[in-house]
């Protein structure tokens, strides 16, 4: 008795383990889900067997026997598994199938739990307690129901196994063993041996556990269930967005998918067996079976109306070219047709608008041509006027430059008659100032803009000329750090005079010993909005106690006034020589 208790407990634990293994191997597969649930169910029945063999009193044994009241669900699980493993998905797609499979078992289980009509009592055997079946109609119906489902399952699995090839046959082998092993043992131990009055312990749970073990081994070793072509085709056909009709050699509908049912408005039973022209009255049946049709625009005759569709047909033939049937697939193009009608209406309306607009445009075009001719004439006149003004401005700059150079020359001639050194310097400085302004007008005369000059080039030329004028010798060096910047004439003229004055002052007073360096830096600040001019030397330096803004020197007064004219600032650093820093912003109107 202890041995049977241990065996029952091992079966229960094994089934719980296999159920979890099967489910988590592929939790999204329906066969795995049902098989895992069946394994847990057998584990529960084996545990009730364990309880029944372990107790000592009839009352306790009867309680455990009653705990196994839903054992007839075994047959329901068998037929469900058989339908799944043999790919009878069309049967399982109907809700009535589940009612037929499970409802009788549920009714018999309730009868078994609440009445003694199936399980009358218990008796002791050498293996432990076992149930005494009732001599009743309910028990007979239970046996008949269980055997019927078991044999139907066996026939389905056997037929599937015999017809399968390749991978499908390998799958079917493990399903076959998993079904037939408990079926044969159940018939032997539950019916044949009791009928021959040979008492024997029920090993049905053990053999069902072994059957589940075979299937679990197939799942582990051969990845059962594998995806098969029939599973794929059935799922694709049932869920495809296009409608599908399958006709036999007699041109009658033998299969339709869900989209065909939905589009036609008929039930599947109303479509099956009907001729092709029942739903496609405009397709010639003879032509459709003589050649394949592609992208045929026709109409599907639904319950409510004719639906425009785009259909294609493919003839199914044997290896000997005998016609087996016809596949017709297609799609609803109602929305496309409505869109085409709307497009045609819109096109007609658009053509009217285009015609009307064309007339308006032609009228406007004639006006525009006249305006363009007048505009071109005015533009030509304006261009001539601008050319004249450009020539005039250049001529003005040229004449101003010439006049300043004449003034410089006159000052130079006059200086030859002056013997006083101080007066001579005044003439010389005036001459340099005239030259610095003349140089700006010369640059403006040569440039295309006639308003802005390259100030870096101007400073270079001016500083070089001043060095030549004063001829201080080779001991004095000129250093230039000039950024390429264009300045407006309104800023260039005063800034040129400032450069002239400060460079002249350095050359005259900073290097009494004839040695030193003069540096000029010019750059833009703040993205070109502000400019900085730095003129420095390492000479004797500006007197510390002297304010350069209040000296009597005309040159420095001129520098301060011109800086104010630029709305700029001027700073002096005489720590190491003399360094003037001038910052200013170019006026907006100058740009």
Coordinates of C-alpha atoms in Angstrom, one line a residue:
X1 CA 0.0 0.0 0.0
X2 CA 2.9 2.3 0.8
X3 CA 4.3 1.7 -2.7
X4 CA 1.2 2.8 -4.4
X5 CA 1.0 5.9 -2.2
X6 CA 4.6 6.8 -3.2
X7 CA 3.9 6.2 -6.9
X8 CA 0.8 8.4 -6.8
X9 CA 2.7 11.2 -5.1
X10 CA 5.5 10.9 -7.7
X11 CA 2.9 11.1 -10.5
X12 CA 1.3 14.2 -9.0
X13 CA 4.6 16.0 -8.6
X14 CA 5.8 15.0 -12.1
X15 CA 2.6 16.3 -13.7
X16 CA 2.9 19.6 -11.9
X17 CA 6.4 19.9 -13.1
X18 CA 5.5 18.9 -16.7
X19 CA 2.6 21.3 -16.8
X20 CA 4.8 24.3 -15.9
X21 CA 7.4 23.1 -18.4
X22 CA 5.0 22.7 -21.2
X23 CA 3.3 26.1 -20.6
X24 CA 6.4 28.2 -20.3
X25 CA 8.0 26.4 -23.4
X26 CA 5.5 28.4 -25.5
X27 CA 2.8 30.2 -23.4
X28 CA 1.2 31.7 -26.5
X29 CA 0.4 28.4 -28.2
X30 CA -3.1 27.0 -27.6
X31 CA -1.9 23.4 -27.7
X32 CA 0.7 24.1 -25.0
X33 CA -1.9 25.9 -22.9
X34 CA -4.5 23.0 -23.0
X35 CA -1.8 20.4 -22.5
X36 CA -0.3 22.2 -19.5
X37 CA -3.8 22.5 -18.0
X38 CA -4.4 18.8 -18.6
X39 CA -1.1 17.9 -17.0
X40 CA -2.1 19.9 -13.9
X41 CA -5.5 18.2 -13.9
X42 CA -3.9 14.7 -13.9
X43 CA -1.5 15.8 -11.1
X44 CA -4.6 16.7 -9.1
X45 CA -6.2 13.3 -9.7
X46 CA -3.0 11.5 -8.8
X47 CA -2.9 13.4 -5.5
X48 CA -6.4 12.3 -4.7
X49 CA -5.2 8.7 -5.4
X50 CA -2.3 9.3 -3.0
X51 CA -4.8 10.5 -0.3
X52 CA -7.1 7.5 -1.0
X53 CA -4.2 5.0 -0.5
X54 CA -2.8 6.7 2.6
X55 CA -5.9 6.9 4.8
X56 CA -7.2 4.0 7.0
X57 CA -10.9 4.5 7.5
X58 CA -13.7 4.1 4.9
X59 CA -15.0 7.6 5.7
X60 CA -11.7 9.2 4.9
X61 CA -11.3 7.1 1.8
X62 CA -14.7 8.1 0.5
X63 CA -13.9 11.8 1.0
X64 CA -10.8 11.4 -1.2
X65 CA -12.7 9.4 -3.8
X66 CA -15.3 12.2 -3.9
X67 CA -12.5 14.8 -4.3
X68 CA -11.7 13.2 -7.6
X69 CA -15.3 13.9 -8.8
X70 CA -14.3 15.6 -12.1
X71 CA -12.3 12.7 -13.5
X72 CA -14.7 12.4 -16.5
X73 CA -13.1 15.7 -17.8
X74 CA -10.2 13.6 -18.8
X75 CA -12.1 12.5 -22.0
X76 CA -12.9 16.2 -22.7
X77 CA -9.3 17.1 -22.5
X78 CA -8.4 14.2 -24.8
X79 CA -10.8 15.2 -27.6
X80 CA -9.7 18.9 -27.2
X81 CA -6.0 17.9 -27.5
X82 CA -6.7 15.6 -30.4
X83 CA -8.5 18.4 -32.3
X84 CA -5.7 20.9 -31.7
X85 CA -2.9 18.4 -32.6
X86 CA -4.6 17.3 -35.8
X87 CA -5.2 21.0 -36.8
X88 CA -9.0 20.9 -36.8
X89 CA -9.0 24.6 -36.3
X90 CA -12.2 25.1 -38.3
X91 CA -14.1 22.9 -35.8
X92 CA -12.5 24.7 -32.8
X93 CA -13.4 28.1 -34.2
X94 CA -17.0 27.5 -33.3
X95 CA -18.2 28.1 -29.8
X96 CA -20.7 25.2 -30.0
X97 CA -17.7 22.8 -30.1
X98 CA -16.6 23.7 -26.6
X99 CA -20.1 23.3 -25.3
X100 CA -20.4 19.9 -26.8
X101 CA -17.0 18.8 -25.4
X102 CA -17.1 20.2 -21.9
X103 CA -20.8 20.6 -20.9
X104 CA -21.7 16.9 -20.5
X105 CA -18.5 16.3 -18.5
X106 CA -19.5 19.2 -16.2
X107 CA -23.0 17.8 -15.7
X108 CA -21.7 14.3 -14.9
X109 CA -19.1 15.8 -12.5
X110 CA -21.8 17.7 -10.6
X111 CA -23.9 14.5 -10.4
X112 CA -20.8 12.6 -9.1
X113 CA -20.1 15.3 -6.5
X114 CA -23.7 15.7 -5.1
X115 CA -25.1 12.2 -5.4
X116 CA -24.0 8.5 -5.1
X117 CA -25.3 7.8 -8.6
X118 CA -21.8 7.3 -10.1
X119 CA -19.6 6.6 -7.0
X120 CA -21.6 4.4 -4.6
X121 CA -18.9 3.7 -2.0
X122 CA -15.4 2.4 -1.3
X123 CA -13.7 -0.9 -0.8
X124 CA -10.3 -2.1 0.3
X125 CA -7.9 -3.8 -2.1
X126 CA -4.4 -5.0 -1.7
X127 CA -3.2 -1.7 -3.2
X128 CA -5.4 0.5 -1.0
X129 CA -8.9 2.0 -1.1
X130 CA -10.8 2.1 -4.4
X131 CA -14.3 3.2 -5.4
X132 CA -17.4 1.0 -5.9
X133 CA -19.2 2.1 -9.1
X134 CA -23.0 2.5 -8.8
X135 CA -25.3 0.3 -10.8
X136 CA -27.1 3.3 -12.4
X137 CA -27.9 5.0 -15.7
X138 CA -25.7 7.9 -14.7
X139 CA -22.6 5.6 -14.4
X140 CA -23.4 3.9 -17.7
X141 CA -23.7 7.3 -19.4
X142 CA -20.4 8.3 -17.8
X143 CA -18.6 5.3 -19.2
X144 CA -20.3 5.7 -22.6
X145 CA -19.3 9.4 -22.8
X146 CA -15.8 8.8 -21.7
X147 CA -15.2 5.9 -24.1
X148 CA -16.8 7.7 -27.0
X149 CA -14.6 10.7 -26.7
X150 CA -11.5 8.6 -26.1
X151 CA -12.1 6.5 -29.2
X152 CA -12.9 9.5 -31.4
X153 CA -9.6 11.1 -30.2
X154 CA -7.8 7.9 -31.0
X155 CA -9.3 7.7 -34.5
X156 CA -8.4 11.4 -35.2
X157 CA -4.8 11.0 -34.0
X158 CA -4.4 7.7 -35.9
X159 CA -5.7 9.1 -39.1
X160 CA -3.5 12.2 -38.8
X161 CA -0.4 10.1 -38.1
X162 CA -1.0 7.9 -41.1
X163 CA -1.4 10.9 -43.4
X164 CA 1.5 12.9 -42.1
X165 CA 4.9 13.2 -43.6
X166 CA 8.2 14.6 -42.5
X167 CA 8.1 17.0 -39.5
X168 CA 4.4 16.6 -39.1
X169 CA 4.8 12.8 -38.9
X170 CA 7.4 13.2 -36.2
X171 CA 5.1 15.4 -34.3
X172 CA 2.2 13.0 -34.7
X173 CA 4.3 10.1 -33.4
X174 CA 4.5 11.7 -29.9
X175 CA 0.8 12.8 -29.9
X176 CA 0.0 9.2 -31.0
X177 CA 1.9 7.7 -28.1
X178 CA 0.5 10.2 -25.6
X179 CA -3.1 9.3 -26.6
X180 CA -2.9 5.6 -27.2
X181 CA -0.9 4.6 -24.1
X182 CA -3.5 5.8 -21.5
X183 CA -6.3 4.7 -23.8
X184 CA -5.3 1.1 -24.1
X185 CA -4.3 0.9 -20.4
X186 CA -7.6 2.5 -19.3
X187 CA -9.7 0.1 -21.3
X188 CA -7.7 -2.8 -19.8
X189 CA -7.7 -1.8 -16.2
X190 CA -11.0 0.0 -16.0
X191 CA -13.2 -2.4 -18.1
X192 CA -11.6 -5.6 -19.3
X193 CA -10.1 -6.8 -16.0
X194 CA -13.1 -5.8 -13.8
X195 CA -15.4 -7.6 -16.4
X196 CA -13.2 -10.7 -15.9
X197 CA -13.5 -10.3 -12.1
X198 CA -9.7 -9.8 -11.9
X199 CA -9.1 -7.0 -9.3
X200 CA -6.3 -4.7 -10.3
X201 CA -5.2 -1.3 -9.2
X202 CA -6.0 1.6 -11.6
X203 CA -2.8 2.7 -13.3
X204 CA -4.7 5.1 -15.6
X205 CA -3.2 8.2 -14.0
X206 CA 0.3 6.7 -14.2
X207 CA -0.1 6.0 -17.9
X208 CA -1.7 9.3 -18.7
X209 CA 1.3 10.9 -16.9
X210 CA 3.6 8.8 -19.1
X211 CA 1.6 9.9 -22.2
X212 CA 2.0 13.5 -21.2
X213 CA 5.7 12.7 -20.6
X214 CA 6.1 11.5 -24.2
X215 CA 4.6 14.8 -25.5
X216 CA 6.7 16.9 -23.1
X217 CA 9.8 15.0 -24.4
X218 CA 8.7 15.9 -28.0
X219 CA 8.4 19.5 -26.9
X220 CA 11.9 19.5 -25.3
X221 CA 13.7 17.4 -27.9
X222 CA 12.0 18.2 -31.2
X223 CA 10.4 21.6 -30.3
X224 CA 6.9 20.2 -30.6
X225 CA 4.6 21.7 -31.8
X226 CA 6.4 23.1 -34.8
X227 CA 4.7 25.5 -37.2
X228 CA 3.4 23.5 -40.1
X229 CA 2.4 24.7 -43.6
X230 CA -1.3 23.7 -43.0
X231 CA -1.3 25.8 -39.7
X232 CA 0.2 28.7 -41.6
X233 CA -2.1 28.5 -44.5
X234 CA -5.2 28.1 -42.4
X235 CA -4.3 31.2 -40.2
X236 CA -3.4 33.3 -43.2
X237 CA -6.6 32.4 -45.1
X238 CA -8.8 33.1 -42.1
X239 CA -7.2 36.4 -41.2
X240 CA -6.1 37.9 -44.6
X241 CA -7.5 41.3 -45.5
X242 CA -8.6 40.1 -48.9
X243 CA -11.6 37.9 -49.6
X244 CA -11.1 34.4 -50.7
X245 CA -13.4 31.8 -52.4
X246 CA -12.3 28.3 -53.1
X247 CA -14.4 26.4 -55.8
X248 CA -14.2 22.7 -56.8
X249 CA -14.1 21.2 -60.3
X250 CA -17.9 21.6 -60.5
X251 CA -17.6 25.4 -60.0
X252 CA -19.2 25.3 -56.6
X253 CA -18.0 27.2 -53.5
X254 CA -16.4 24.8 -51.0
X255 CA -14.5 27.2 -48.7
X256 CA -14.6 31.0 -47.9
X257 CA -12.6 33.0 -45.4
X258 CA -13.9 35.5 -42.9
X259 CA -13.4 38.6 -45.1
X260 CA -15.6 36.9 -47.9
X261 CA -18.4 36.2 -45.3
X262 CA -18.2 39.8 -44.0
X263 CA -18.2 41.4 -47.4
X264 CA -21.0 39.3 -48.9
X265 CA -23.3 39.5 -45.9
X266 CA -24.1 35.8 -46.2
X267 CA -23.5 33.1 -43.6
X268 CA -20.8 30.5 -44.4
X269 CA -23.5 27.9 -44.8
X270 CA -25.4 30.0 -47.3
X271 CA -22.3 30.4 -49.5
X272 CA -21.0 26.8 -49.4
X273 CA -22.3 24.7 -52.4
X274 CA -23.4 27.8 -54.4
X275 CA -22.1 28.3 -58.0
X276 CA -19.7 31.1 -58.8
X277 CA -22.3 33.4 -60.4
X278 CA -24.2 33.4 -57.1
X279 CA -21.7 36.1 -55.8
X280 CA -19.9 37.0 -59.1
X281 CA -22.6 37.2 -61.8
X282 CA -20.4 39.1 -64.2
X283 CA -17.6 36.6 -64.3
X284 CA -17.9 34.0 -67.1
X285 CA -17.5 30.5 -65.5
X286 CA -16.1 28.9 -68.6
X287 CA -13.5 31.6 -69.0
X288 CA -12.5 31.5 -65.4
X289 CA -11.7 27.7 -65.6
X290 CA -9.9 28.0 -68.9
X291 CA -7.4 30.6 -67.9
X292 CA -6.3 32.6 -64.9
X293 CA -7.5 36.1 -64.5
X294 CA -5.5 39.0 -63.0
X295 CA -6.7 42.3 -61.6
X296 CA -10.2 41.9 -63.0
X297 CA -12.6 44.7 -62.1
X298 CA -16.0 43.2 -61.4
X299 CA -18.8 43.2 -58.9
X300 CA -19.5 41.0 -55.9
X301 CA -23.2 40.4 -55.4
X302 CA -23.7 40.9 -51.6
X303 CA -27.0 40.7 -49.8
X304 CA -27.5 44.4 -49.8
X305 CA -25.9 45.7 -53.1
X306 CA -23.3 45.1 -55.8
X307 CA -19.8 45.9 -54.5
X308 CA -17.0 46.8 -56.9
X309 CA -14.0 44.5 -56.4
X310 CA -10.7 43.8 -57.9
X311 CA -10.3 40.0 -58.3
X312 CA -7.8 37.5 -59.5
X313 CA -8.3 33.8 -60.1
X314 CA -5.8 30.9 -60.1
X315 CA -6.7 27.4 -61.5
X316 CA -5.7 24.4 -59.3
X317 CA -4.5 21.4 -61.4
X318 CA -3.1 18.0 -60.8
X319 CA 0.2 16.8 -62.1
X320 CA -1.7 15.5 -65.2
X321 CA -3.2 19.0 -65.7
X322 CA -6.7 17.9 -64.6
X323 CA -8.6 20.8 -63.1
X324 CA -9.2 20.3 -59.4
X325 CA -10.7 23.7 -58.6
X326 CA -10.3 27.4 -58.6
X327 CA -9.0 30.0 -56.1
X328 CA -10.6 33.5 -56.4
X329 CA -9.1 36.3 -54.3
X330 CA -9.6 40.0 -54.4
X331 CA -10.3 43.2 -52.5
X332 CA -13.1 45.7 -52.0
X333 CA -12.5 48.8 -54.1
X334 CA -15.6 50.7 -53.2
X335 CA -13.7 53.5 -51.5
X336 CA -11.3 53.6 -54.5
X337 CA -14.3 53.9 -56.9
X338 CA -15.8 56.7 -54.7
X339 CA -12.5 58.4 -54.7
X340 CA -12.3 58.2 -58.5
X341 CA -15.8 59.6 -58.8
X342 CA -14.9 62.4 -56.5
X343 CA -11.7 62.9 -58.4
X344 CA -13.6 63.2 -61.7
X345 CA -16.1 65.7 -60.2
X346 CA -13.2 67.6 -58.8
X347 CA -11.4 67.4 -62.2
X348 CA -14.4 68.8 -64.0
X349 CA -14.8 71.6 -61.5
X350 CA -11.1 72.2 -61.7
X351 CA -11.2 72.4 -65.5
X352 CA -13.9 75.0 -65.3
X353 CA -11.9 77.0 -62.7
X354 CA -8.8 76.7 -64.9
X355 CA -10.6 77.9 -68.0
X356 CA -12.1 80.8 -66.1
X357 CA -8.7 81.6 -64.5
X358 CA -6.9 81.3 -67.8
X359 CA -9.1 84.0 -69.3
X360 CA -8.4 86.2 -66.3
X361 CA -4.7 85.5 -66.6
X362 CA -4.6 86.3 -70.3
X363 CA -6.3 89.6 -69.5
X364 CA -3.9 90.2 -66.7
X365 CA -1.0 89.1 -68.8
X366 CA -1.8 91.7 -71.4
X367 CA -1.8 94.4 -68.7
X368 CA 1.4 93.0 -67.3
X369 CA 3.1 93.1 -70.6
X370 CA 2.3 96.8 -70.9
X371 CA 3.5 97.4 -67.4
X372 CA 6.7 95.4 -68.0
X373 CA 7.5 97.4 -71.1
X374 CA 6.9 100.6 -69.1
X375 CA 8.9 99.2 -66.2
X376 CA 11.8 98.2 -68.4
X377 CA 11.8 101.6 -70.0
X378 CA 11.8 103.2 -66.5
X379 CA 14.5 100.8 -65.3
X380 CA 16.7 101.6 -68.3
X381 CA 16.3 105.3 -67.6
X382 CA 17.0 104.7 -63.9
X383 CA 20.1 102.7 -64.8
X384 CA 21.3 105.5 -67.1
X385 CA 20.7 108.0 -64.3
X386 CA 22.6 105.8 -61.8
X387 CA 25.5 105.4 -64.2
X388 CA 25.6 109.2 -64.6
X389 CA 25.5 109.6 -60.8
X390 CA 28.2 107.0 -60.3
X391 CA 30.4 108.8 -62.8
X392 CA 29.6 112.1 -61.2
X393 CA 30.4 110.8 -57.7
X394 CA 33.7 109.3 -58.9
X395 CA 34.5 112.5 -60.6
X396 CA 33.7 114.4 -57.3
X397 CA 36.1 112.1 -55.3
X398 CA 38.7 112.5 -58.0
X399 CA 38.4 116.3 -58.0
X400 CA 38.4 116.5 -54.2
X401 CA 41.5 114.3 -54.2
X402 CA 43.1 116.5 -56.8
X403 CA 42.2 119.7 -54.9
X404 CA 43.6 118.4 -51.7
X405 CA 46.8 117.4 -53.5
X406 CA 47.0 120.9 -55.0
X407 CA 46.6 122.3 -51.5
X408 CA 49.3 120.0 -50.2
X409 CA 51.6 121.0 -53.1
X410 CA 50.9 124.7 -52.5
X411 CA 51.7 124.2 -48.8
X412 CA 54.9 122.4 -49.8
X413 CA 55.9 125.3 -52.2
X414 CA 55.1 127.9 -49.6
X415 CA 57.2 126.0 -47.0
X416 CA 60.3 126.7 -49.1
X417 CA 60.1 130.4 -48.3
X418 CA 59.7 129.8 -44.6
X419 CA 62.9 129.9 -42.5
X420 CA 61.2 129.6 -39.1
X421 CA 61.4 126.0 -37.9
X422 CA 58.1 126.1 -36.0
X423 CA 56.2 127.6 -38.9
X424 CA 57.8 125.1 -41.2
X425 CA 56.5 122.2 -39.0
X426 CA 53.0 123.7 -39.1
X427 CA 53.0 123.8 -42.8
X428 CA 54.4 120.3 -43.0
X429 CA 51.6 118.9 -40.7
X430 CA 48.9 120.7 -42.6
X431 CA 50.4 119.2 -45.8
X432 CA 50.2 115.7 -44.2
X433 CA 46.6 116.3 -43.1
X434 CA 45.6 117.2 -46.7
X435 CA 47.4 114.1 -48.0
X436 CA 45.6 111.8 -45.5
X437 CA 42.2 113.1 -46.7
X438 CA 43.3 113.0 -50.3
X439 CA 44.3 109.4 -49.9
X440 CA 40.8 108.4 -48.7
X441 CA 39.2 110.1 -51.7
X442 CA 41.6 108.3 -54.0
X443 CA 40.6 105.0 -52.4
X444 CA 36.9 105.9 -52.9
X445 CA 37.5 106.8 -56.5
X446 CA 39.1 103.4 -57.2
X447 CA 36.6 101.3 -55.3
X448 CA 33.2 100.1 -56.8
X449 CA 31.1 101.1 -53.7
X450 CA 32.2 104.8 -53.8
X451 CA 31.3 105.0 -50.1
X452 CA 33.3 102.3 -48.2
X453 CA 37.1 101.7 -48.3
X454 CA 39.4 99.0 -47.1
X455 CA 40.7 100.8 -44.0
X456 CA 43.6 98.3 -43.3
X457 CA 45.1 99.1 -46.7
X458 CA 44.6 102.8 -46.1
X459 CA 46.4 102.7 -42.7
X460 CA 49.3 100.7 -44.3
X461 CA 49.8 103.3 -47.1
X462 CA 49.4 106.3 -44.8
X463 CA 51.8 105.1 -42.1
X464 CA 54.4 104.1 -44.7
X465 CA 54.2 107.6 -46.4
X466 CA 54.7 109.3 -43.0
X467 CA 57.8 107.1 -42.3
X468 CA 59.3 108.3 -45.6
X469 CA 58.4 111.9 -45.0
X470 CA 60.1 112.1 -41.6
X471 CA 63.1 109.9 -42.5
X472 CA 64.1 109.0 -39.0
X473 CA 66.6 106.3 -40.0
X474 CA 66.7 102.5 -39.8
X475 CA 66.6 102.4 -36.0
X476 CA 62.9 102.9 -35.9
X477 CA 60.6 100.0 -36.8
X478 CA 57.0 100.0 -37.8
X479 CA 54.7 97.1 -36.8
X480 CA 51.2 96.8 -38.3
X481 CA 48.5 94.4 -37.0
X482 CA 45.5 95.3 -39.2
X483 CA 42.2 93.4 -39.6
X484 CA 40.5 93.6 -43.0
X485 CA 37.7 96.0 -42.4
X486 CA 35.6 98.3 -44.7
X487 CA 34.7 101.7 -43.3
X488 CA 32.2 104.3 -44.5
X489 CA 33.6 107.6 -45.7
X490 CA 32.0 109.4 -42.7
X491 CA 34.1 107.3 -40.3
X492 CA 37.2 106.9 -42.5
X493 CA 38.0 110.6 -42.9
X494 CA 38.1 111.5 -39.2
X495 CA 39.8 108.2 -38.3
X496 CA 42.4 108.8 -41.0
X497 CA 43.2 112.2 -39.6
X498 CA 43.5 110.7 -36.1
X499 CA 46.0 108.1 -37.4
X500 CA 47.9 110.9 -39.1
X501 CA 48.1 113.0 -36.0
X502 CA 49.1 110.2 -33.5
X503 CA 51.7 108.6 -35.9
X504 CA 53.1 112.1 -36.6
X505 CA 53.4 112.9 -32.9
X506 CA 55.2 109.6 -32.3
X507 CA 57.6 110.1 -35.1
X508 CA 58.4 113.7 -34.0
X509 CA 58.7 113.3 -30.3
X510 CA 59.0 109.6 -29.2
X511 CA 62.5 108.7 -30.5
X512 CA 65.0 111.4 -29.8
X513 CA 67.8 108.9 -29.9
X514 CA 66.7 107.4 -33.3
X515 CA 65.8 104.0 -31.9
X516 CA 62.4 102.4 -31.1
X517 CA 59.2 100.8 -32.4
X518 CA 55.9 102.2 -33.5
X519 CA 52.9 99.8 -33.5
X520 CA 49.5 100.3 -35.1
X521 CA 46.6 97.8 -34.4
X522 CA 43.1 98.0 -35.9
X523 CA 40.4 95.4 -35.4
X524 CA 36.6 94.9 -35.1
X525 CA 34.9 94.0 -31.8
X526 CA 31.6 92.4 -30.9
X527 CA 30.9 90.8 -34.2
X528 CA 31.8 93.9 -36.2
X529 CA 29.6 96.4 -34.3
X530 CA 32.5 98.1 -32.6
X531 CA 36.1 99.0 -33.7
X532 CA 39.3 99.5 -31.9
X533 CA 42.4 101.5 -33.0
X534 CA 45.6 101.2 -30.9
X535 CA 48.7 103.4 -31.7
X536 CA 51.6 102.9 -29.4
X537 CA 55.4 103.4 -29.2
X538 CA 58.1 102.5 -26.8
X539 CA 59.7 105.9 -26.9
X540 CA 60.2 108.5 -24.2
X541 CA 56.6 108.5 -23.3
X542 CA 54.0 111.2 -22.6
X543 CA 54.6 113.4 -19.6
X544 CA 52.9 111.9 -16.5
X545 CA 51.6 115.3 -15.1
X546 CA 50.2 116.4 -18.4
X547 CA 46.5 115.9 -19.5
X548 CA 46.5 115.3 -23.2
X549 CA 42.9 116.6 -23.5
X550 CA 43.9 120.0 -22.2
X551 CA 47.2 120.6 -24.0
X552 CA 47.7 123.5 -26.5
X553 CA 48.8 121.2 -29.3
X554 CA 46.6 121.5 -32.3
X555 CA 47.2 117.8 -33.2
X556 CA 46.0 116.4 -29.9
X557 CA 43.0 118.8 -29.8
X558 CA 42.2 117.6 -33.3
X559 CA 42.4 114.0 -32.2
X560 CA 40.0 114.5 -29.2
X561 CA 37.5 116.5 -31.4
X562 CA 37.5 113.9 -34.1
X563 CA 37.0 111.1 -31.5
X564 CA 34.0 112.9 -30.2
X565 CA 32.8 113.3 -33.8
X566 CA 32.9 109.5 -34.1
X567 CA 31.0 109.2 -30.7
X568 CA 34.0 107.2 -29.5
X569 CA 36.3 107.0 -26.5
X570 CA 40.1 107.7 -26.3
X571 CA 42.4 106.4 -23.5
X572 CA 46.1 107.0 -22.9
X573 CA 48.4 104.5 -21.2
X574 CA 51.9 106.0 -20.7
X575 CA 53.2 103.2 -18.4
X576 CA 55.7 101.9 -21.0
X577 CA 56.0 104.6 -23.7
X578 CA 52.8 106.0 -25.1
X579 CA 49.7 104.0 -26.1
X580 CA 46.5 105.6 -27.4
X581 CA 43.4 103.4 -27.6
X582 CA 40.3 104.6 -29.5
X583 CA 37.0 102.7 -29.6
X584 CA 34.0 103.7 -31.6
X585 CA 30.9 102.3 -33.2
X586 CA 30.1 103.0 -36.9
X587 CA 26.9 105.1 -37.2
X588 CA 23.9 103.1 -38.5
X589 CA 23.2 105.6 -41.3
X590 CA 26.8 105.0 -42.5
X591 CA 26.1 101.3 -43.2

